[in-house]
Coordinates of C-alpha atoms and ligand atoms in Angstrom, one line a residue:
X1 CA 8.4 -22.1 14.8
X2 CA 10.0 -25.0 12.7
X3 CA 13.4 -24.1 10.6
X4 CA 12.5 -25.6 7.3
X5 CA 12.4 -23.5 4.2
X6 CA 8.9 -22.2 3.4
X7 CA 8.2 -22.1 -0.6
X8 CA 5.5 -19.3 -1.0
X9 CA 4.1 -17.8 -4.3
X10 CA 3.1 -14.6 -3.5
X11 CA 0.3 -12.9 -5.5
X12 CA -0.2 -8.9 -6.0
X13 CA -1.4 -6.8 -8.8
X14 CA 1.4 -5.1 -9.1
X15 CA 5.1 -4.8 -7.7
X16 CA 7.8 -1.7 -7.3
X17 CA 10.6 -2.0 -9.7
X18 CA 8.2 -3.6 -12.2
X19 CA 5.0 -1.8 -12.3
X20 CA 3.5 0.6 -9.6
X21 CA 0.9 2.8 -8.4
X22 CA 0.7 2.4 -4.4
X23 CA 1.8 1.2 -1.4
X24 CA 0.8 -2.2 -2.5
X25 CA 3.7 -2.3 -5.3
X26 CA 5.8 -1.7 -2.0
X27 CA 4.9 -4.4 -0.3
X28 CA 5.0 -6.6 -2.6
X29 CA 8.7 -6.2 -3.6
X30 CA 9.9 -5.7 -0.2
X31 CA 8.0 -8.4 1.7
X32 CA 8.9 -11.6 -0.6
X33 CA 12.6 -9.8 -0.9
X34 CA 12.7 -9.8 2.8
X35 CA 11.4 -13.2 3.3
X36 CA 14.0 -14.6 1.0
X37 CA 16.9 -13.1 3.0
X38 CA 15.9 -15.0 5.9
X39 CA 16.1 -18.4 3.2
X40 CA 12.6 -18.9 2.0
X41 CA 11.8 -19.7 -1.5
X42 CA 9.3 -17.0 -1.9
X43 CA 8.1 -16.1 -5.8
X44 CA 6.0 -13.3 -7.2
X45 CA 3.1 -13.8 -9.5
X46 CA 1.5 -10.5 -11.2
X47 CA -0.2 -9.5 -14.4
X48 CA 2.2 -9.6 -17.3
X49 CA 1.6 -5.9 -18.3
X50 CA 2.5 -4.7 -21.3
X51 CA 4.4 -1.7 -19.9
X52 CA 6.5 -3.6 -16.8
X53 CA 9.7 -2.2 -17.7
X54 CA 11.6 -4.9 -19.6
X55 CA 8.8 -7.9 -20.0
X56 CA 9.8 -8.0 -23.7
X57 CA 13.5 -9.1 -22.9
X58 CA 12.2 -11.4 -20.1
X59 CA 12.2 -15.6 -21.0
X60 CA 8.9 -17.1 -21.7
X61 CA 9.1 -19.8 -19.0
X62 CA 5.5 -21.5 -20.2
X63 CA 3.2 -21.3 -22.6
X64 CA -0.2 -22.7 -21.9
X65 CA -3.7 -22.4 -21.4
X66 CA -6.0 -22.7 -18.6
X67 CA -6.9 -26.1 -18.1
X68 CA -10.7 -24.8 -17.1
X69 CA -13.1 -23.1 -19.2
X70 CA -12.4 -21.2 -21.0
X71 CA -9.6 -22.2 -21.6
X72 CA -7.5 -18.9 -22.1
X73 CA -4.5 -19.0 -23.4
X74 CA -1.4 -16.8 -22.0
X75 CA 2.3 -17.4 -21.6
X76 CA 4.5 -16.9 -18.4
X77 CA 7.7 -14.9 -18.4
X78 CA 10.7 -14.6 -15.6
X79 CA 11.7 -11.9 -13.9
X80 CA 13.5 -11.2 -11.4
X81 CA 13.4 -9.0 -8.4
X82 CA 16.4 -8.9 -6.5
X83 CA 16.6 -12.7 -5.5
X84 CA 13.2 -12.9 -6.3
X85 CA 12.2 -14.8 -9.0
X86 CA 9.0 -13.5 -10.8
X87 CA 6.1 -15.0 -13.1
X88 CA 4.3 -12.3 -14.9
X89 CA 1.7 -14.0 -16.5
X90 CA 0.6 -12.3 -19.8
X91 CA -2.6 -12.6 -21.7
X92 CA -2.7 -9.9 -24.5
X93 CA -6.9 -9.1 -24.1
X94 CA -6.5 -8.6 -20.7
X95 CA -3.2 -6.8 -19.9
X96 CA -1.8 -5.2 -23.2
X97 CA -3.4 -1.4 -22.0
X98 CA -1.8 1.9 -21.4
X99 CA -2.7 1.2 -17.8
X100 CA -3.3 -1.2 -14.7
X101 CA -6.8 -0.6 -13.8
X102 CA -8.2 2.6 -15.2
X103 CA -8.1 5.1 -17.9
X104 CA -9.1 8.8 -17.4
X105 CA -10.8 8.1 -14.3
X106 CA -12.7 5.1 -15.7
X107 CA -12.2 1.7 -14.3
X108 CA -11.7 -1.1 -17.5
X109 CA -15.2 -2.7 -17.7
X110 CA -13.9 -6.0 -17.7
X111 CA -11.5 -5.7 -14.6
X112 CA -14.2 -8.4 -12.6
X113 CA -12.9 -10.5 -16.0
X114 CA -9.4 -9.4 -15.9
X115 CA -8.4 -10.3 -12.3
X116 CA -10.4 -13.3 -12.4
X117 CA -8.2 -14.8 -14.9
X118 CA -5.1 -13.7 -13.2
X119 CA -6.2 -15.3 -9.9
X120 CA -7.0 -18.3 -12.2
X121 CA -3.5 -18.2 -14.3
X122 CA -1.7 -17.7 -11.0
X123 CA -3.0 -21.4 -9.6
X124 CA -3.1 -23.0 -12.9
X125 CA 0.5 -22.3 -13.7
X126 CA 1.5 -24.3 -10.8
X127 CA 1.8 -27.6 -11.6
X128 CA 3.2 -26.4 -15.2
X129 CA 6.0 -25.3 -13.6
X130 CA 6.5 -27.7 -11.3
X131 CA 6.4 -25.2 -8.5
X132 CA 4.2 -26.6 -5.2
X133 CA 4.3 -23.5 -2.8
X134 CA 3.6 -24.3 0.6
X135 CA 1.3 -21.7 0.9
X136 CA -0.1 -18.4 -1.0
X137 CA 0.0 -15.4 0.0
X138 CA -2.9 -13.3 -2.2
X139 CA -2.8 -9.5 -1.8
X140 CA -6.4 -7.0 -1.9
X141 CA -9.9 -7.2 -3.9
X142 CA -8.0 -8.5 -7.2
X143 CA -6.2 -11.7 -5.9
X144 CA -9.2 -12.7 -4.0
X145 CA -10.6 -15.2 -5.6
X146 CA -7.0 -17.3 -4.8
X147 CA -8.0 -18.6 -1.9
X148 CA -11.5 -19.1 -3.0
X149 CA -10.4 -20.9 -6.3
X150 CA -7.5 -23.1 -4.4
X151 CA -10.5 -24.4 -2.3
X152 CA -12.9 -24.7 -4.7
X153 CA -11.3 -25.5 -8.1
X154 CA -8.9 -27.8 -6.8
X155 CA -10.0 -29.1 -4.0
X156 CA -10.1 -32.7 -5.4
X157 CA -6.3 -31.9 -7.4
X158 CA -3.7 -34.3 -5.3
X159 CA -0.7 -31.3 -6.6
X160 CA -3.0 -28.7 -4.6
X161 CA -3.6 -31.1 -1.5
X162 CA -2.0 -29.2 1.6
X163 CA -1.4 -26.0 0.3
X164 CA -2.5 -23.3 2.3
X165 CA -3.9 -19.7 2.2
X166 CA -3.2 -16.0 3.1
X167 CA -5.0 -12.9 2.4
X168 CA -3.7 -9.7 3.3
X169 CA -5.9 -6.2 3.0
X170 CA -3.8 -3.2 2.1
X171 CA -7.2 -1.3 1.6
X172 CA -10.8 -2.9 2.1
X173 CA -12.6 0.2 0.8
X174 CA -11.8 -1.4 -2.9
X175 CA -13.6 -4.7 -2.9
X176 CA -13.9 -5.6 -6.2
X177 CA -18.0 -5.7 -6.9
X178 CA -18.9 -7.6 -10.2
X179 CA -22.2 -9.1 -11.3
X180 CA -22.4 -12.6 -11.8
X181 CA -23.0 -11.9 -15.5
X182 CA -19.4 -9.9 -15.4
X183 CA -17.8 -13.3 -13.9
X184 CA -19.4 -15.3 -16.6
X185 CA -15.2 -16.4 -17.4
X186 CA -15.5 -18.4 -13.9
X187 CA -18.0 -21.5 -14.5
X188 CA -17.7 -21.9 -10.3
X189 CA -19.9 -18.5 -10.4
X190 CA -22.6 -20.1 -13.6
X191 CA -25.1 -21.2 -10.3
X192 CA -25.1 -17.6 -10.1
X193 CA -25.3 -19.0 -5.6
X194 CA -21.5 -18.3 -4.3
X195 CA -22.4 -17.5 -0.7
X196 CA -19.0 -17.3 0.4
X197 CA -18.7 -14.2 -2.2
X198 CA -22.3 -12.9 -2.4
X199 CA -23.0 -9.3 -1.3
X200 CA -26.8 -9.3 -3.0
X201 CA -28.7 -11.9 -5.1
X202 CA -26.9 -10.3 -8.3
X203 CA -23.2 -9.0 -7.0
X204 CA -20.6 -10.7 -5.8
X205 CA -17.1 -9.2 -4.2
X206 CA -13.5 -11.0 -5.1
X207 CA -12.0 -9.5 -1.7
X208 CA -15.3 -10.9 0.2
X209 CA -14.5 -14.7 -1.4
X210 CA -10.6 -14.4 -0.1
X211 CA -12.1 -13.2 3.4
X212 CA -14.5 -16.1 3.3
X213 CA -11.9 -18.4 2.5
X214 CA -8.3 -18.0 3.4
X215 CA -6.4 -19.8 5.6
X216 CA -5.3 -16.6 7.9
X217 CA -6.0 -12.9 6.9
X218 CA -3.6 -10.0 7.8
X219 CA -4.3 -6.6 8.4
X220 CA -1.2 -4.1 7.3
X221 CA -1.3 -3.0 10.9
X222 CA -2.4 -4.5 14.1
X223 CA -5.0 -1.3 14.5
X224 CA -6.3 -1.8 11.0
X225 CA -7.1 -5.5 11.8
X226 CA -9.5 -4.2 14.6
X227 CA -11.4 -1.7 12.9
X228 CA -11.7 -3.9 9.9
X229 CA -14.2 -5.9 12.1
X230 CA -16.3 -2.8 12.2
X231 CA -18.5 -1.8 9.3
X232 CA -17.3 1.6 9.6
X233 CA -13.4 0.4 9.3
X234 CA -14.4 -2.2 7.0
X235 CA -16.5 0.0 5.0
X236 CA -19.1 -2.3 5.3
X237 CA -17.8 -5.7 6.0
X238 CA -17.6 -5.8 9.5
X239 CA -19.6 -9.1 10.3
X240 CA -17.7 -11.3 7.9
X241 CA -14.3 -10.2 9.5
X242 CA -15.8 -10.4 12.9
X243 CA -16.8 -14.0 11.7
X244 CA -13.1 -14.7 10.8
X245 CA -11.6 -12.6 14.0
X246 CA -9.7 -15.7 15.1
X247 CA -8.2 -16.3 12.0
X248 CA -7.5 -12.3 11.7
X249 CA -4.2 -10.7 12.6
X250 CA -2.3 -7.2 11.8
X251 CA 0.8 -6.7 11.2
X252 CA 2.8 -3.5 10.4
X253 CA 4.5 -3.0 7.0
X254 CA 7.6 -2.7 6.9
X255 CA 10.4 0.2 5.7
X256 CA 13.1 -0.7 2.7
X257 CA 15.5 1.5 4.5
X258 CA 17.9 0.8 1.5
X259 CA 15.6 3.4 -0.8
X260 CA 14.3 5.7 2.3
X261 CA 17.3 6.9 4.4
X262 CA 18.9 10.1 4.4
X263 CA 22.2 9.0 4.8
X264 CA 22.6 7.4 1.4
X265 CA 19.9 8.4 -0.4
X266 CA 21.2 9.3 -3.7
X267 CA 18.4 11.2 -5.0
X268 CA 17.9 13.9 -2.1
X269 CA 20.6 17.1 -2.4
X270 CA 22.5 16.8 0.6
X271 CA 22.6 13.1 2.9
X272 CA 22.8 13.8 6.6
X273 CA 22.6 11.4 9.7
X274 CA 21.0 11.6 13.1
X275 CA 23.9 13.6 14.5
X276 CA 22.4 16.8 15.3
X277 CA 24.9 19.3 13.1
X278 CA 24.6 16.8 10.2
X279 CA 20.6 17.2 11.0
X280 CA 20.8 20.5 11.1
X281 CA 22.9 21.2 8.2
X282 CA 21.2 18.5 6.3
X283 CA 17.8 19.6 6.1
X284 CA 18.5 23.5 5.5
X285 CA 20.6 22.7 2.4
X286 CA 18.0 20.0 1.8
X287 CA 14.7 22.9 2.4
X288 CA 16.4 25.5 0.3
X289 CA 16.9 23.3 -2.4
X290 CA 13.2 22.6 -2.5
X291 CA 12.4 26.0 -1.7
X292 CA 14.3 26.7 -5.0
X293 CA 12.8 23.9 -6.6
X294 CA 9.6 24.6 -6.1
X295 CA 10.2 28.7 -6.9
X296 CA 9.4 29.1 -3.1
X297 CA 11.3 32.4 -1.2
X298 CA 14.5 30.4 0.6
X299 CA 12.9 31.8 4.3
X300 CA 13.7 29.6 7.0
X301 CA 9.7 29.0 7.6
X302 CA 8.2 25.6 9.2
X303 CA 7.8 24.0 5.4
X304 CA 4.6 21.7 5.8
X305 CA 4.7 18.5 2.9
X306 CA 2.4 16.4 2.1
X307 CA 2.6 13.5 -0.7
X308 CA -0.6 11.6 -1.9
X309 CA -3.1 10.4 -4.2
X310 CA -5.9 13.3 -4.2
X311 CA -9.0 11.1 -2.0
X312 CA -10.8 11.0 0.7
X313 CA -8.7 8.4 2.0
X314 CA -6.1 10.8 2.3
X315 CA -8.1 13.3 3.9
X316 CA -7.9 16.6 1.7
X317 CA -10.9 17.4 2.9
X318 CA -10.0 18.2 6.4
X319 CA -7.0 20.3 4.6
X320 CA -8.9 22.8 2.5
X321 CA -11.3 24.2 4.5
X322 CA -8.5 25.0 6.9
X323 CA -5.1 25.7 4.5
X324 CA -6.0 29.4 4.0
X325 CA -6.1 30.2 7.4
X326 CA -3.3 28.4 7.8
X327 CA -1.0 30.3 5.4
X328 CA -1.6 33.7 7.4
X329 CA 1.0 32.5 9.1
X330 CA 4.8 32.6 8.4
X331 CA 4.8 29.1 6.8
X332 CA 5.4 27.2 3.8
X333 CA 3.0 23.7 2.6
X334 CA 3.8 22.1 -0.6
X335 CA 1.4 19.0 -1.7
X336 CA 2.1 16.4 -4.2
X337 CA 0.1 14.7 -5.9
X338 CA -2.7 13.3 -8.4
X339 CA -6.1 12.3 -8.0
X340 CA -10.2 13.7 -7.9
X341 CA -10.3 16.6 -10.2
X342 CA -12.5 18.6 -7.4
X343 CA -9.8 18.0 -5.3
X344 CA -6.7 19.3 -7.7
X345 CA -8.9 22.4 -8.4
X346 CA -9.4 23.9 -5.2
X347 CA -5.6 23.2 -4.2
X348 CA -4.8 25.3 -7.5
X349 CA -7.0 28.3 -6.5
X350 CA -5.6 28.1 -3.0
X351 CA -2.3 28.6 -4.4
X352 CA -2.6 30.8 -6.8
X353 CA -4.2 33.1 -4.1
X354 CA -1.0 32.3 -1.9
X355 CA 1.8 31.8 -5.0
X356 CA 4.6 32.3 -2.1
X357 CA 3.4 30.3 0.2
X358 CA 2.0 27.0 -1.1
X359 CA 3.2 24.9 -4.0
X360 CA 0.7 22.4 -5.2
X361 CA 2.6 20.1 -8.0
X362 CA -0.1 18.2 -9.8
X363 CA 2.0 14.8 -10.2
X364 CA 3.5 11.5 -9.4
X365 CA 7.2 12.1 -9.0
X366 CA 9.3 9.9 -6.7
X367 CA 12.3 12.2 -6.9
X368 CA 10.0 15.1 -5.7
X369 CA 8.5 12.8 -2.9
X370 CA 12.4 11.6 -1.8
X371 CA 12.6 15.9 -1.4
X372 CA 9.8 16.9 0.3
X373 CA 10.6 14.2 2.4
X374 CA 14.2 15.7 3.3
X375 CA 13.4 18.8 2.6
X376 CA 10.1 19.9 4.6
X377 CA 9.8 20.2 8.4
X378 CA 6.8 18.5 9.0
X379 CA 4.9 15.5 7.4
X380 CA 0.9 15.9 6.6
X381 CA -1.3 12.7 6.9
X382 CA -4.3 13.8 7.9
X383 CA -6.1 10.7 6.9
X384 CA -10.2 9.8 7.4
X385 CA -8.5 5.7 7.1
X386 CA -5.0 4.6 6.7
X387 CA -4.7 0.8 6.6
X388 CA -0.6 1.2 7.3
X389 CA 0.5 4.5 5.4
X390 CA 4.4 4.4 4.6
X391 CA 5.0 7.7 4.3
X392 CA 4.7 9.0 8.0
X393 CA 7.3 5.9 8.3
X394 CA 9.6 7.4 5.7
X395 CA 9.3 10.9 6.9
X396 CA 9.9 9.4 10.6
X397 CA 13.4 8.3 8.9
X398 CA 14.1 11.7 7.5
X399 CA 13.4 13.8 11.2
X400 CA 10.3 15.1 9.6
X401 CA 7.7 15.7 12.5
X402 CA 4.3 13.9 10.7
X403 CA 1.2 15.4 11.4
X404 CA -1.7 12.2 11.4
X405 CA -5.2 11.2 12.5
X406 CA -5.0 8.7 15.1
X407 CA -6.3 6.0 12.4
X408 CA -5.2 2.5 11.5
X409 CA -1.1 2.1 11.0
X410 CA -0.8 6.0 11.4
X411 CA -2.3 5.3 14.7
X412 CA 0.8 2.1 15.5
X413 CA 3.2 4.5 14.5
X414 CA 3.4 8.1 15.5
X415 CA 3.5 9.3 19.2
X416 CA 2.1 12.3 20.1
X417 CA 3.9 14.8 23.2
X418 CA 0.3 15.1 24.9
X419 CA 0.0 11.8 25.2
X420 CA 4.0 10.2 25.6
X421 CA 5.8 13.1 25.9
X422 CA 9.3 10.9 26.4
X423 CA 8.3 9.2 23.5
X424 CA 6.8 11.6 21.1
X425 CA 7.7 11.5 17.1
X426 CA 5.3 13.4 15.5
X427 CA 1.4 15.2 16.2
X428 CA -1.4 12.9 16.5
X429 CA -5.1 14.2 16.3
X430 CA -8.2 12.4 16.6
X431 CA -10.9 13.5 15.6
X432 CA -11.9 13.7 11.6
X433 CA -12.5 17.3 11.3
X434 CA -10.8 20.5 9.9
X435 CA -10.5 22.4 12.8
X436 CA -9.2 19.5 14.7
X437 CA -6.0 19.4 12.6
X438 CA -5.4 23.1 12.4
X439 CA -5.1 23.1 16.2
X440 CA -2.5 20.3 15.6
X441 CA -0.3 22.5 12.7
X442 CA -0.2 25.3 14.9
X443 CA 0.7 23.3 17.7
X444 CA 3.7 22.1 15.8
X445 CA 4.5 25.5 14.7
X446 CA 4.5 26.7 18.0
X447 CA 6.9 24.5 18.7
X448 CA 9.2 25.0 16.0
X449 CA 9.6 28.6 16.2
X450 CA 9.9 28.5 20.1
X451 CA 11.4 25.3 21.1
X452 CA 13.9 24.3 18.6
X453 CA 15.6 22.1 21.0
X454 CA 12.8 19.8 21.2
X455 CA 12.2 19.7 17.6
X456 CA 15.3 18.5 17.5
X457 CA 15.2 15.6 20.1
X458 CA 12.1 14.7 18.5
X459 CA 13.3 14.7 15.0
X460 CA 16.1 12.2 16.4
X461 CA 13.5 10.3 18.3
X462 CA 11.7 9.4 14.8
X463 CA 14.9 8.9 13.0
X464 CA 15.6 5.8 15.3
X465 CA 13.0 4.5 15.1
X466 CA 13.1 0.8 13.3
X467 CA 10.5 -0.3 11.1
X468 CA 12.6 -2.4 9.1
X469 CA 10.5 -5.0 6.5
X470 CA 13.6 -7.7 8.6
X471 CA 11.1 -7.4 12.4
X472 CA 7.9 -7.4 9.5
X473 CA 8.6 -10.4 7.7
X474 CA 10.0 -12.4 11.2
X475 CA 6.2 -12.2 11.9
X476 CA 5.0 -13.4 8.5
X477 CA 7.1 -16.3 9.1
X478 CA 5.1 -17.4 12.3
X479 CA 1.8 -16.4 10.4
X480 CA 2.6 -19.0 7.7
X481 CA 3.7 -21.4 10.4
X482 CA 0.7 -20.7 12.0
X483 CA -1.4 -21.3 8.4
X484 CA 0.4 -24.4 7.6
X485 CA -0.6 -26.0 11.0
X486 CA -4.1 -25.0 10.7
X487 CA -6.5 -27.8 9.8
X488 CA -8.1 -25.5 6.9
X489 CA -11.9 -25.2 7.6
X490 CA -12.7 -26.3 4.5
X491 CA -10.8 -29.5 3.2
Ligands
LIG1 C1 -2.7 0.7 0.7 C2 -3.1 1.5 2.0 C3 -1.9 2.0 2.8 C4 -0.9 0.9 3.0 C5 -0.5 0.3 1.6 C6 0.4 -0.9 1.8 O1 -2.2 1.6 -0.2 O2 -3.9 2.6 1.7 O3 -2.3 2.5 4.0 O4 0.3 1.4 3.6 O5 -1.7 -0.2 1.0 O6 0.0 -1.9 2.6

């Protein structure tokens, strides 16, 4: 791998510390942060929304328009992100909203339009800043028409000659299906024939044209990148990953231990260490405090947690039919969380049927996620597909036992006692059904009320664990390596 600093613009949709509503947001603070502590110029472009937390104070570092039709104007501003330096690119039509994508459950109808012109800003800026990136690294269904547009567009433009291409997919199930019609802003799509992006004669997908045409695509985990090459991982895409398999690699996100460790976190009640009394101590003080928190009785019961958006990603499903009988037991679950209505209401009949028992707190609340995380015994990812998951990585660094389907990252991840028992750090299960994982929670609390002692090693197991974004972005490194040598396909 040659020593010479890389310069990489990275482009997401949205970033932690700016503007968030995933793991995405994660990775894309943590990854180009990481990067640039090993001495790589790596900058972040994302949509200049009107609610990033101080865009308004933020220089305008260009003012411009797109140099295509049609021509739309919008302004960059820099931020910063750490050592990060970061272009939000604002266009008022498109990104002055009350939110990213959606309102009340309703995607915006022009977000084919919206993300379009981002992926266009993002290249166009370029040159106007007199910034020539090695290589790009686009992120998911919204950025993918980078690649496609670097190849494309300005295939002929000497300032674009030699840069190179990344894609990575945090979650393929979103691929971003427009109508040609609904892409009229991009005149590349007027012949209404974009094979590289067609899914019909009248649809296209933007994460479909990045597939087709980066220079390397990467998986969030190295399980993910093999079921994406089957239509049922890939929800559906399966032949054009299989078609780019040697171009196709996985690599596990990382953890920002800075924000996620028990021993400094600042927002949990008590910190405590791997030491088993600090353990010990540590996570009663931290489980009564959410016990009181959450108006729970302060019983030393397994306490179950679970933080997530409300879909079928996440696998609810396999959790309802199954929590009632679940809570005959001496046990506590608490779920956090937002999402499908259908979802939220039967969690809320379910606890009001067991109010002392099971807490389900119908938000988005980092605090609250930083508790349960400290605070409960075991972790619940029951997911039907998990791409990477974080939090089974977080709870991992908090001695939290998680409880997860053998799918995607979840899979990489967490060891189960039946199958390693000198390695276990969690429950795994594998098949996608209800009874499957209540055979897995009463496993665990089998365990916990008769062998402490191996709870414990366990717990101490998963808190040394290293997932640290330092081993994650060491393997970037020699994916862009690898990109840069790559004679690209299509120049
Ligand atoms: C998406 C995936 C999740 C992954 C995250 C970051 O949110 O659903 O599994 O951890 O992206 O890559």
């Amino acid at each position: 791998m040659g020593t010479d600093k890389l310069a990489v613009l990275f482009v997401a949709s949205e970033a932690d510390g700016l503007i968030k509503s995933g793991g995405l947001a994660d990775v894309a603070r943590a990854l180009p942060e990481s990067l640039v502590s090993l001495g790589q110029d790596v900058r972040l472009s994302i949509p200049g929304y009107s609610n990033i937390q101080g865009l308004y104070e933020a220089p305008v570092v260009l003012k411009s328009e797109l140099d295509f039709w049609p021509h739309t104007p919008y302004q960059v501003r820099q931020l910063a992100l750490g050592e990060v330096v970061v272009y939000a690119i604002e266009c008022e039509r498109y990104f002055d909203r009350p939110q990213m994508y959606a309102e009340h459950n309703q995607a915006y109808i022009d977000n084919g339009e919206r993300f379009a012109f981002f992926s266009a800003a993002s290249l166009d800026m370029l040159p106007k800043l007199d910034f020539k990136p090695h290589l790009i690294h686009a992120n998911d269904w919204h950025t993918g028409l980078v690649p496609y547009l670097l190849r494309q567009r300005y295939r002929e433009n000497p300032y674009f000659q030699g840069i190179h291409s990344v894609l990575s997919i945090h979650n393929a199930v979103f691929k971003g299906v427009f109508s040609y019609d609904e892409l009229r802003c991009l005149p590349e799509f007027h012949t209404k024939h974009v094979p590289e992006a067609a899914v019909s004669a009248s649809h296209v997908t933007m994460l479909k044209a990045g597939v087709m045409t980066a220079d390397k695509i990467v998986a969030v985990s190295p399980t993910y990148a093999k079921e994406l090459t089957t239509e049922l991982g890939s929800h559906g895409m399966g032949r054009e990953f299989q078609q780019r398999s040697a171009d196709l690699v996985g690599i596990l996100n990382g953890c920002d231990y800075q924000m996620w460790n028990p021993k400094n976190d600042t927002l949990i009640p008590t910190n405590y260490t791997d030491e088993a009394q600090s353990l010990a101590q540590g996570k009663s003080d931290c489980k009564r405090a959410l016990q009181e928190r959450l108006e729970l009785p302060t019983e030393p019961h397994a306490m179950y947690g679970m933080v997530c958006r409300l879909t079928h990603q996440k696998g609810i499903q396999y959790l309802t039919p199954i929590l009632s009988d679940f809570l005959q037991h001496d046990v506590q679950v608490v779920i956090v969380g937002t999402g499908e209505l259908a979802m939220a209401t039967q969690l809320r009949a379910i606890s009001d049927q067991f109010p002392d028992k099971f807490k389900f707190i119908e938000a988005y609340d980092n605090e609250l996620a930083h508790w349960v995380e400290a605070g409960a015994d075991f972790f619940l990812m029951p997911s039907e597909f998990e791409p990477c998951g974080l939090n089974q990585i977080y709870s991992m660094a908090y001695g939290t036992l998680p409880i997860v389907r053998s799918v995607g990252g979840l899979k990489d991840t967490v060891n189960d006692m039946l199958l390693d028992s000198a390695n276990a750090t969690g429950f795994v299960f594998d098949e996608p059904e209800p009874d499957k994982l209540l055979i897995t929670m009463l496993r665990s609390l089998l365990l916990y009320e008769q062998n402490p002692q191996w709870i414990l090693e366990v717990q101490q197991r998963a808190m040394n664990k290293d997932f640290s974004w330092h081993n994650a972005a060491q393997h970037y490194l020699e994916l862009y390596h690898s990109a840069l040598a790559k004679e690209s396909l299509y120049r």
